[in-house]
Amino acid sequence: MCEFDHLSQRERELALLAAITQRETFMIEISHVDKWYGPGFQALKDCTTSVAKGEVVVVCGPSGSGKSTLIKCVNALEPFQSGEIILDGIKVNDPKTDLPKLRARVGMVFQHFELFPHLKIIENLCLAQEKVLGRSHDEAVAKSAKLLDRVGLKDHARKYPAELSGGQQQRVAIARALAMDPIAMLFDEPTSALDPEMISEVLDVMVDLAREGMTMMVVTHEMGFASKVAHRVIFMDQGEIVEDALKTDLGF
Ligand SMILES: Nc1ncnc2c1ncn2[C@@H]1O[C@H](COP(=O)(O)OP(=O)(O)OP(=O)(O)O)[C@@H](O)[C@H]1O
Ligand SMILES: [Mg+2]
């Protein structure tokens, strides 16, 4: 999953930090993006930022400031009218870009887990692997089982989503996204619909992912997460990126 896999944990963290600090390889480049919903309302105003490979960026700001809109533009769930977004070298807003293929490469985790209620957990994990990536059923099941183990849910594969707690369902949603071997993960308030006692079990999975070098853009109000693993924090207000700061500059 990561080019630093052969290194020890500490060496890996240092190598990752060096790569991010140099910011040589950008995974997500957002340049001067404007987005209107209908003719009258501008939800994003000249937004420019970038996320380096392996970097973890937290996006925060008041309700309605455009956080969800921004990350939905990154994997083309929302179209935008001007500017440019480049994802791993591919221009998102190029009519020639194969959007379903591009979206399959970016993991997205929402506030409401959006699992298929009529499918068992293992089936939820296998579906896109088989239909989109063309993996064999056995291969998809093996990958899913490994990921369920990783998020601490290996004994729940045969249950239906309604039989799991909110925190467990969100961990399934993260495992489902990881099953696609994403190049980056986008999170939109993944813990805000959870009861307080379930927040940490989801954040722990996200912290592990960040430490393993996953490129992440995370809309969250969890400043504990930001202080632990974010490299940068972006603040949005009324559709604008009003601050884009290295965590160290924020005094975390
Ligand atoms: N589909 C839509 N059609 C019209 N307006 C929309 C749509 N989605 C969002 N908006 C508006 O765009 C603005 C930004 O919305 P967005 O959901 O990106 O904000 P947010 O920062 O994620 O807010 P929250 O913290 O409440 O999730 C808001 O004023 C919202 O009402
Ligand atoms: Mg939102």
mmCIF file of C-alpha atoms and ligand atoms in Angstrom:
data_model
loop_
_atom_site.group_PDB
_atom_site.id
_atom_site.type_symbol
_atom_site.label_atom_id
_atom_site.label_comp_id
_atom_site.label_asym_id
_atom_site.label_seq_id
_atom_site.Cartn_x
_atom_site.Cartn_y
_atom_site.Cartn_z
ATOM 1 C CA MET A 1 0.000 0.000 0.000
ATOM 2 C CA CYS A 2 2.875 2.341 0.718
ATOM 3 C CA GLU A 3 6.347 2.667 -0.750
ATOM 4 C CA PHE A 4 7.778 2.859 2.796
ATOM 5 C CA ASP A 5 6.390 -0.540 3.811
ATOM 6 C CA HIS A 6 9.799 -2.157 4.275
ATOM 7 C CA LEU A 7 10.892 0.450 6.852
ATOM 8 C CA SER A 8 10.339 0.395 10.596
ATOM 9 C CA GLN A 9 7.472 2.489 11.964
ATOM 10 C CA ARG A 10 9.768 5.333 13.021
ATOM 11 C CA GLU A 11 11.783 5.291 9.767
ATOM 12 C CA ARG A 12 8.526 5.263 7.867
ATOM 13 C CA GLU A 13 7.188 8.287 9.714
ATOM 14 C CA LEU A 14 10.403 10.197 9.045
ATOM 15 C CA ALA A 15 10.506 9.221 5.356
ATOM 16 C CA LEU A 16 6.884 10.204 4.970
ATOM 17 C CA LEU A 17 7.390 13.508 6.719
ATOM 18 C CA ALA A 18 10.371 14.298 4.474
ATOM 19 C CA ALA A 19 8.352 13.474 1.346
ATOM 20 C CA ILE A 20 5.428 15.599 2.497
ATOM 21 C CA THR A 21 7.621 18.500 3.565
ATOM 22 C CA GLN A 22 9.222 18.566 0.133
ATOM 23 C CA ARG A 23 5.707 18.419 -1.347
ATOM 24 C CA GLU A 24 7.100 17.152 -4.618
ATOM 25 C CA THR A 25 4.302 14.812 -5.609
ATOM 26 C CA PHE A 26 0.804 16.201 -5.483
ATOM 27 C CA MET A 27 -2.094 13.815 -5.267
ATOM 28 C CA ILE A 28 -4.793 16.499 -5.328
ATOM 29 C CA GLU A 29 -4.372 19.940 -6.895
ATOM 30 C CA ILE A 30 -7.267 22.366 -6.630
ATOM 31 C CA SER A 31 -6.786 25.612 -8.581
ATOM 32 C CA HIS A 32 -9.108 28.605 -8.600
ATOM 33 C CA VAL A 33 -12.281 26.551 -8.346
ATOM 34 C CA ASP A 34 -15.623 28.363 -8.531
ATOM 35 C CA LYS A 35 -18.828 26.466 -8.030
ATOM 36 C CA TRP A 36 -22.395 27.719 -8.298
ATOM 37 C CA TYR A 37 -25.518 25.821 -7.290
ATOM 38 C CA GLY A 38 -27.979 27.200 -9.825
ATOM 39 C CA PRO A 39 -27.416 30.640 -11.292
ATOM 40 C CA GLY A 40 -27.674 32.616 -8.073
ATOM 41 C CA PHE A 41 -25.601 30.953 -5.361
ATOM 42 C CA GLN A 42 -21.831 30.636 -5.377
ATOM 43 C CA ALA A 43 -20.802 27.857 -2.992
ATOM 44 C CA LEU A 44 -17.045 27.879 -3.771
ATOM 45 C CA LYS A 45 -15.093 31.038 -4.518
ATOM 46 C CA ASP A 46 -11.657 30.852 -6.113
ATOM 47 C CA CYS A 47 -10.579 27.883 -3.982
ATOM 48 C CA THR A 48 -6.937 26.906 -4.372
ATOM 49 C CA THR A 49 -5.021 24.311 -2.376
ATOM 50 C CA SER A 50 -3.168 21.058 -2.869
ATOM 51 C CA VAL A 51 -2.620 17.816 -1.038
ATOM 52 C CA ALA A 52 0.746 16.102 -1.368
ATOM 53 C CA LYS A 53 1.083 12.342 -1.569
ATOM 54 C CA GLY A 54 0.827 10.993 1.972
ATOM 55 C CA GLU A 55 -0.417 14.270 3.365
ATOM 56 C CA VAL A 56 -3.371 14.513 5.750
ATOM 57 C CA VAL A 57 -5.385 17.720 5.418
ATOM 58 C CA VAL A 58 -8.232 18.576 7.748
ATOM 59 C CA VAL A 59 -10.944 20.884 6.398
ATOM 60 C CA CYS A 60 -13.005 22.841 8.889
ATOM 61 C CA GLY A 61 -15.306 25.846 8.961
ATOM 62 C CA PRO A 62 -18.861 26.801 9.872
ATOM 63 C CA SER A 63 -21.948 25.054 8.547
ATOM 64 C CA GLY A 64 -22.634 26.036 4.947
ATOM 65 C CA SER A 65 -19.074 27.239 4.292
ATOM 66 C CA GLY A 66 -18.577 24.787 1.409
ATOM 67 C CA LYS A 67 -16.562 21.959 2.998
ATOM 68 C CA SER A 68 -18.679 19.117 1.615
ATOM 69 C CA THR A 69 -18.959 20.836 -1.738
ATOM 70 C CA LEU A 70 -15.185 21.152 -1.985
ATOM 71 C CA ILE A 71 -14.468 17.502 -1.342
ATOM 72 C CA LYS A 72 -17.324 16.373 -3.582
ATOM 73 C CA CYS A 73 -15.755 18.398 -6.404
ATOM 74 C CA VAL A 74 -12.486 16.492 -5.888
ATOM 75 C CA ASN A 75 -13.965 13.198 -6.995
ATOM 76 C CA ALA A 76 -16.447 14.783 -9.382
ATOM 77 C CA LEU A 77 -19.569 14.043 -7.368
ATOM 78 C CA GLU A 78 -20.351 17.720 -7.953
ATOM 79 C CA PRO A 79 -19.472 19.549 -11.165
ATOM 80 C CA PHE A 80 -17.914 23.009 -10.943
ATOM 81 C CA GLN A 81 -17.977 25.859 -13.408
ATOM 82 C CA SER A 82 -14.432 27.195 -13.465
ATOM 83 C CA GLY A 83 -10.940 26.402 -12.277
ATOM 84 C CA GLU A 84 -9.241 23.035 -12.315
ATOM 85 C CA ILE A 85 -8.845 19.962 -10.131
ATOM 86 C CA ILE A 86 -6.107 17.456 -10.901
ATOM 87 C CA LEU A 87 -6.191 14.111 -9.168
ATOM 88 C CA ASP A 88 -3.053 12.009 -9.454
ATOM 89 C CA GLY A 89 -2.216 13.801 -12.703
ATOM 90 C CA ILE A 90 -5.706 13.421 -14.202
ATOM 91 C CA LYS A 91 -7.842 16.477 -14.803
ATOM 92 C CA VAL A 92 -11.201 15.883 -13.109
ATOM 93 C CA ASN A 93 -13.082 18.486 -15.129
ATOM 94 C CA ASP A 94 -11.905 17.310 -18.524
ATOM 95 C CA PRO A 95 -14.835 15.958 -20.574
ATOM 96 C CA LYS A 96 -12.534 13.187 -21.798
ATOM 97 C CA THR A 97 -11.859 11.909 -18.247
ATOM 98 C CA ASP A 98 -13.512 8.604 -17.388
ATOM 99 C CA LEU A 99 -15.256 9.755 -14.196
ATOM 100 C CA PRO A 100 -16.520 6.374 -12.926
ATOM 101 C CA LYS A 101 -12.961 5.039 -13.251
ATOM 102 C CA LEU A 102 -11.537 8.085 -11.497
ATOM 103 C CA ARG A 103 -14.097 7.877 -8.671
ATOM 104 C CA ALA A 104 -13.273 4.221 -8.135
ATOM 105 C CA ARG A 105 -9.728 5.264 -7.272
ATOM 106 C CA VAL A 106 -10.746 7.663 -4.507
ATOM 107 C CA GLY A 107 -12.306 6.381 -1.296
ATOM 108 C CA MET A 108 -15.166 8.458 0.049
ATOM 109 C CA VAL A 109 -16.620 8.099 3.528
ATOM 110 C CA PHE A 110 -19.734 10.093 4.432
ATOM 111 C CA GLN A 111 -21.422 11.020 7.674
ATOM 112 C CA HIS A 112 -24.173 8.448 7.008
ATOM 113 C CA PHE A 113 -22.444 5.239 6.161
ATOM 114 C CA GLU A 114 -24.460 4.514 3.021
ATOM 115 C CA LEU A 115 -24.122 0.748 3.239
ATOM 116 C CA PHE A 116 -26.626 -1.344 1.290
ATOM 117 C CA PRO A 117 -29.097 -2.449 3.987
ATOM 118 C CA HIS A 118 -30.195 -5.591 2.134
ATOM 119 C CA LEU A 119 -26.646 -6.906 1.739
ATOM 120 C CA LYS A 120 -24.514 -8.601 4.371
ATOM 121 C CA ILE A 121 -21.356 -6.785 5.453
ATOM 122 C CA ILE A 122 -19.114 -9.046 3.375
ATOM 123 C CA GLU A 123 -21.373 -8.506 0.336
ATOM 124 C CA ASN A 124 -21.247 -4.738 0.855
ATOM 125 C CA LEU A 125 -17.458 -4.979 0.725
ATOM 126 C CA CYS A 126 -17.296 -7.299 -2.282
ATOM 127 C CA LEU A 127 -19.802 -5.566 -4.562
ATOM 128 C CA ALA A 128 -17.698 -2.802 -6.109
ATOM 129 C CA GLN A 129 -14.534 -4.910 -6.081
ATOM 130 C CA GLU A 130 -16.262 -7.410 -8.360
ATOM 131 C CA LYS A 131 -18.452 -5.045 -10.429
ATOM 132 C CA VAL A 132 -16.000 -2.175 -10.868
ATOM 133 C CA LEU A 133 -12.536 -3.698 -10.483
ATOM 134 C CA GLY A 134 -13.461 -7.085 -11.970
ATOM 135 C CA ARG A 135 -11.995 -9.078 -9.099
ATOM 136 C CA SER A 136 -13.077 -12.699 -8.768
ATOM 137 C CA HIS A 137 -15.501 -13.444 -5.933
ATOM 138 C CA ASP A 138 -12.860 -15.411 -4.005
ATOM 139 C CA GLU A 139 -10.342 -12.615 -4.361
ATOM 140 C CA ALA A 140 -12.891 -10.030 -3.217
ATOM 141 C CA VAL A 141 -13.923 -12.139 -0.223
ATOM 142 C CA ALA A 142 -10.273 -12.612 0.826
ATOM 143 C CA LYS A 143 -9.563 -8.892 0.533
ATOM 144 C CA SER A 144 -12.759 -8.019 2.435
ATOM 145 C CA ALA A 145 -11.997 -10.453 5.244
ATOM 146 C CA LYS A 146 -8.522 -8.960 5.648
ATOM 147 C CA LEU A 147 -9.925 -5.433 5.817
ATOM 148 C CA LEU A 148 -12.706 -6.359 8.239
ATOM 149 C CA ASP A 149 -10.033 -7.833 10.484
ATOM 150 C CA ARG A 150 -8.051 -4.641 10.167
ATOM 151 C CA VAL A 151 -10.973 -2.492 11.344
ATOM 152 C CA GLY A 152 -11.723 -4.948 14.157
ATOM 153 C CA LEU A 153 -14.861 -6.499 12.660
ATOM 154 C CA LYS A 154 -13.846 -9.899 11.387
ATOM 155 C CA ASP A 155 -16.639 -11.651 13.292
ATOM 156 C CA HIS A 156 -19.350 -9.489 11.751
ATOM 157 C CA ALA A 157 -18.985 -10.401 8.066
ATOM 158 C CA ARG A 158 -22.269 -12.301 7.873
ATOM 159 C CA LYS A 159 -24.399 -9.677 9.602
ATOM 160 C CA TYR A 160 -26.550 -7.022 7.967
ATOM 161 C CA PRO A 161 -25.740 -3.317 8.514
ATOM 162 C CA ALA A 162 -28.766 -2.825 10.818
ATOM 163 C CA GLU A 163 -27.281 -5.428 13.161
ATOM 164 C CA LEU A 164 -24.191 -3.261 13.771
ATOM 165 C CA SER A 165 -23.708 -0.116 15.838
ATOM 166 C CA GLY A 166 -23.092 3.226 14.100
ATOM 167 C CA GLY A 167 -19.373 3.089 14.881
ATOM 168 C CA GLN A 168 -19.139 -0.432 13.495
ATOM 169 C CA GLN A 169 -21.049 0.543 10.345
ATOM 170 C CA GLN A 170 -18.716 3.468 9.782
ATOM 171 C CA ARG A 171 -15.705 1.161 10.136
ATOM 172 C CA VAL A 172 -17.308 -1.106 7.519
ATOM 173 C CA ALA A 173 -17.705 1.935 5.251
ATOM 174 C CA ILE A 174 -13.991 2.685 5.670
ATOM 175 C CA ALA A 175 -13.085 -0.957 4.949
ATOM 176 C CA ARG A 176 -15.305 -0.873 1.864
ATOM 177 C CA ALA A 177 -13.487 2.207 0.581
ATOM 178 C CA LEU A 178 -10.085 0.635 1.304
ATOM 179 C CA ALA A 179 -11.084 -2.531 -0.559
ATOM 180 C CA MET A 180 -10.808 -0.527 -3.784
ATOM 181 C CA ASP A 181 -7.094 0.204 -3.111
ATOM 182 C CA PRO A 182 -7.706 3.953 -3.235
ATOM 183 C CA ILE A 183 -4.990 6.460 -4.066
ATOM 184 C CA ALA A 184 -6.573 8.880 -1.585
ATOM 185 C CA MET A 185 -9.404 8.945 0.939
ATOM 186 C CA LEU A 186 -11.956 11.727 1.360
ATOM 187 C CA PHE A 187 -13.926 11.866 4.595
ATOM 188 C CA ASP A 188 -16.955 14.101 5.178
ATOM 189 C CA GLU A 189 -17.677 14.369 8.909
ATOM 190 C CA PRO A 190 -17.311 10.628 9.416
ATOM 191 C CA THR A 191 -17.978 10.778 13.152
ATOM 192 C CA SER A 192 -20.596 13.486 13.466
ATOM 193 C CA ALA A 193 -23.585 11.118 13.317
ATOM 194 C CA LEU A 194 -22.110 8.812 15.966
ATOM 195 C CA ASP A 195 -22.810 8.544 19.658
ATOM 196 C CA PRO A 196 -19.833 9.970 21.567
ATOM 197 C CA GLU A 197 -18.620 6.583 22.797
ATOM 198 C CA MET A 198 -18.233 5.359 19.208
ATOM 199 C CA ILE A 199 -16.253 8.274 17.863
ATOM 200 C CA SER A 200 -12.855 7.076 19.038
ATOM 201 C CA GLU A 201 -13.129 3.617 17.473
ATOM 202 C CA VAL A 202 -13.625 5.279 14.060
ATOM 203 C CA LEU A 203 -10.956 7.928 14.632
ATOM 204 C CA ASP A 204 -8.473 5.205 15.678
ATOM 205 C CA VAL A 205 -8.902 3.519 12.281
ATOM 206 C CA MET A 206 -8.387 6.878 10.557
ATOM 207 C CA VAL A 207 -5.299 7.660 12.642
ATOM 208 C CA ASP A 208 -3.778 4.297 11.654
ATOM 209 C CA LEU A 209 -4.496 4.998 8.001
ATOM 210 C CA ALA A 210 -2.886 8.428 8.240
ATOM 211 C CA ARG A 211 0.198 6.985 9.911
ATOM 212 C CA GLU A 212 0.515 4.389 7.162
ATOM 213 C CA GLY A 213 0.835 7.164 4.598
ATOM 214 C CA MET A 214 -2.629 7.375 3.082
ATOM 215 C CA THR A 215 -3.356 10.701 1.400
ATOM 216 C CA MET A 216 -6.401 12.063 3.201
ATOM 217 C CA MET A 217 -8.720 15.060 3.039
ATOM 218 C CA VAL A 218 -10.920 15.035 6.116
ATOM 219 C CA VAL A 219 -13.824 17.338 6.908
ATOM 220 C CA THR A 220 -14.120 17.110 10.667
ATOM 221 C CA HIS A 221 -14.629 19.087 13.834
ATOM 222 C CA GLU A 222 -12.499 16.582 15.751
ATOM 223 C CA MET A 223 -9.530 18.757 16.603
ATOM 224 C CA GLY A 224 -8.019 15.820 18.533
ATOM 225 C CA PHE A 225 -7.685 14.023 15.199
ATOM 226 C CA ALA A 226 -6.235 17.156 13.613
ATOM 227 C CA SER A 227 -3.675 17.561 16.357
ATOM 228 C CA LYS A 228 -2.659 13.907 16.212
ATOM 229 C CA VAL A 229 -2.193 13.306 12.503
ATOM 230 C CA ALA A 230 -3.056 16.257 10.264
ATOM 231 C CA HIS A 231 -0.203 17.969 8.462
ATOM 232 C CA ARG A 232 -2.335 20.930 7.425
ATOM 233 C CA VAL A 233 -5.618 22.502 8.393
ATOM 234 C CA ILE A 234 -7.785 24.414 5.929
ATOM 235 C CA PHE A 235 -10.427 26.812 7.220
ATOM 236 C CA MET A 236 -13.350 27.684 4.962
ATOM 237 C CA ASP A 237 -15.831 30.511 5.323
ATOM 238 C CA GLN A 238 -18.630 31.456 2.924
ATOM 239 C CA GLY A 239 -17.162 29.396 0.102
ATOM 240 C CA GLU A 240 -13.617 30.679 0.456
ATOM 241 C CA ILE A 241 -10.476 29.060 1.806
ATOM 242 C CA VAL A 242 -9.630 31.728 4.350
ATOM 243 C CA GLU A 243 -6.684 29.956 5.936
ATOM 244 C CA ASP A 244 -4.469 27.094 4.847
ATOM 245 C CA ALA A 245 -1.898 26.489 7.520
ATOM 246 C CA LEU A 246 0.690 23.927 8.481
ATOM 247 C CA LYS A 247 -0.345 22.393 11.768
ATOM 248 C CA THR A 248 2.838 23.573 13.441
ATOM 249 C CA ASP A 249 1.908 27.164 12.548
ATOM 250 C CA LEU A 250 -1.379 26.692 14.385
ATOM 251 C CA GLY A 251 0.405 25.740 17.562
ATOM 252 C CA PHE A 252 -0.985 22.188 17.790
HETATM 253 N N1 LIG B 1 -27.358 20.542 -3.890
HETATM 254 C C1 LIG B 1 -27.372 21.821 -3.485
HETATM 255 N N2 LIG B 1 -28.146 22.740 -4.079
HETATM 256 C C2 LIG B 1 -28.157 24.041 -3.707
HETATM 257 N N3 LIG B 1 -27.391 24.530 -2.737
HETATM 258 C C3 LIG B 1 -26.581 23.661 -2.083
HETATM 259 C C4 LIG B 1 -26.529 22.273 -2.409
HETATM 260 N N4 LIG B 1 -25.637 21.668 -1.615
HETATM 261 C C5 LIG B 1 -25.160 22.627 -0.801
HETATM 262 N N5 LIG B 1 -25.718 23.819 -1.080
HETATM 263 C C6 LIG B 1 -25.411 25.097 -0.419
HETATM 264 O O1 LIG B 1 -24.028 25.364 -0.600
HETATM 265 C C7 LIG B 1 -23.455 25.883 0.589
HETATM 266 C C8 LIG B 1 -22.299 25.025 1.020
HETATM 267 O O2 LIG B 1 -22.818 23.763 1.384
HETATM 268 P P1 LIG B 1 -21.914 22.600 1.943
HETATM 269 O O3 LIG B 1 -22.801 21.422 2.138
HETATM 270 O O4 LIG B 1 -20.741 22.428 1.065
HETATM 271 O O5 LIG B 1 -21.454 23.222 3.330
HETATM 272 P P2 LIG B 1 -20.679 22.549 4.540
HETATM 273 O O6 LIG B 1 -19.554 23.453 4.887
HETATM 274 O O7 LIG B 1 -20.363 21.149 4.207
HETATM 275 O O8 LIG B 1 -21.777 22.619 5.710
HETATM 276 P P3 LIG B 1 -22.069 21.589 6.919
HETATM 277 O O9 LIG B 1 -21.004 21.848 7.958
HETATM 278 O O10 LIG B 1 -23.421 21.994 7.394
HETATM 279 O O11 LIG B 1 -22.023 20.207 6.368
HETATM 280 C C9 LIG B 1 -24.589 25.955 1.611
HETATM 281 O O12 LIG B 1 -25.095 27.279 1.646
HETATM 282 C C10 LIG B 1 -25.635 25.011 1.067
HETATM 283 O O13 LIG B 1 -26.922 25.420 1.422
HETATM 284 MG MG MG B 2 -20.974 19.316 4.978
#
